[in-house]
Amino acid sequence: MECKEVEIVIYGAEVLCSSCINLPSSKETSEWLEAAISRKYKDQPFKITYVDIHNPPSAGDKKEFAEKVIEENMFYPVVLIEGKIVGEGNPKLKNIYAELEKYGYIPA
């Protein structure tokens, strides 16, 4: 089964959220996730988009969700796969992998 290229969107900020002091920054988490997913699902396409919640795109779903992260005081980074929240604060690879496999991704 051919896997569909999914979009993984990571919402975060340069400044760590107050409960995330000892965790990596949202940007570091984004880079770490990209490396981990690339290793686990070799040669399977996916797209990672990082959105700074304090400087989101000027319109669209990503802007709306960035505002929601701030308004609802969500722990960031918030990780979405195809619009579904799969991680918040300190995302777990196991949950992210499980969601990717629903889209046909096969571990290497």
C-alpha positions in Angstrom: 0.0 0.0 0.0 1.4 3.3 -1.0 1.4 5.8 1.8 -0.1 9.3 1.4 2.3 12.2 2.1 1.0 13.5 5.4 1.6 17.0 6.7 2.9 17.2 10.3 2.4 20.7 11.7 4.3 21.7 14.8 3.0 24.8 16.6 5.4 26.4 19.0 7.3 29.5 20.1 10.9 30.6 20.7 10.2 31.0 24.4 9.4 27.8 26.2 6.0 27.5 27.8 6.2 27.9 31.6 5.7 24.2 32.3 8.2 23.1 29.7 11.4 24.6 31.2 13.5 21.5 31.0 12.3 20.4 27.6 13.8 21.2 24.2 12.4 24.3 22.3 9.6 23.8 19.8 12.0 24.4 17.0 14.4 21.7 18.4 11.5 19.3 18.8 10.5 19.9 15.2 14.0 19.1 14.0 14.2 16.0 16.3 10.8 14.7 15.0 11.9 15.2 11.4 15.1 13.2 12.0 13.3 10.4 14.0 10.5 10.0 11.4 12.9 10.0 8.5 14.9 7.1 10.2 11.8 5.1 11.1 10.0 5.5 7.8 12.9 5.6 5.3 12.0 6.9 1.8 8.4 7.5 2.8 7.3 11.1 2.1 6.0 13.4 4.7 6.1 17.2 5.2 6.9 18.9 8.5 5.7 22.5 8.9 6.8 24.6 11.8 4.4 27.5 12.8 5.5 30.1 15.3 2.4 30.8 17.3 3.5 34.5 17.8 4.2 35.0 14.1 1.8 32.6 12.2 0.9 32.9 8.5 -1.4 35.8 7.8 -4.5 33.7 7.0 -5.9 30.2 7.0 -6.1 27.2 9.2 -2.6 27.5 10.5 -3.2 31.1 11.7 -6.5 30.0 13.4 -4.9 27.1 15.2 -1.9 29.3 16.3 -4.4 31.6 17.9 -6.2 28.7 19.5 -2.9 27.5 21.1 -2.5 30.9 22.7 -6.1 31.4 23.7 -6.5 27.9 25.3 -3.1 28.0 26.9 -2.1 24.7 25.3 1.3 23.3 26.1 3.5 23.7 23.1 4.9 22.4 20.9 1.5 21.1 19.7 1.9 18.4 17.0 -0.8 17.9 14.5 -0.9 15.2 11.8 -3.5 15.9 9.1 -5.2 18.3 11.5 -5.4 15.9 14.5 -3.6 16.7 17.7 -1.1 13.9 18.4 1.1 15.6 20.9 1.2 18.5 23.3 4.0 19.8 25.4 6.4 16.8 25.3 5.2 14.8 22.2 5.6 11.1 22.4 7.1 9.3 19.4 5.0 6.3 20.0 1.7 8.3 19.5 3.1 10.1 16.4 4.3 6.8 14.9 0.9 5.1 15.6 -0.9 8.0 13.8 1.4 7.9 10.8 0.9 4.1 10.4 -2.9 4.8 10.1 -1.9 6.6 6.8 0.0 3.6 5.5 3.5 4.3 6.8 5.6 1.2 7.3 8.5 1.1 9.8 11.9 0.5 8.1 
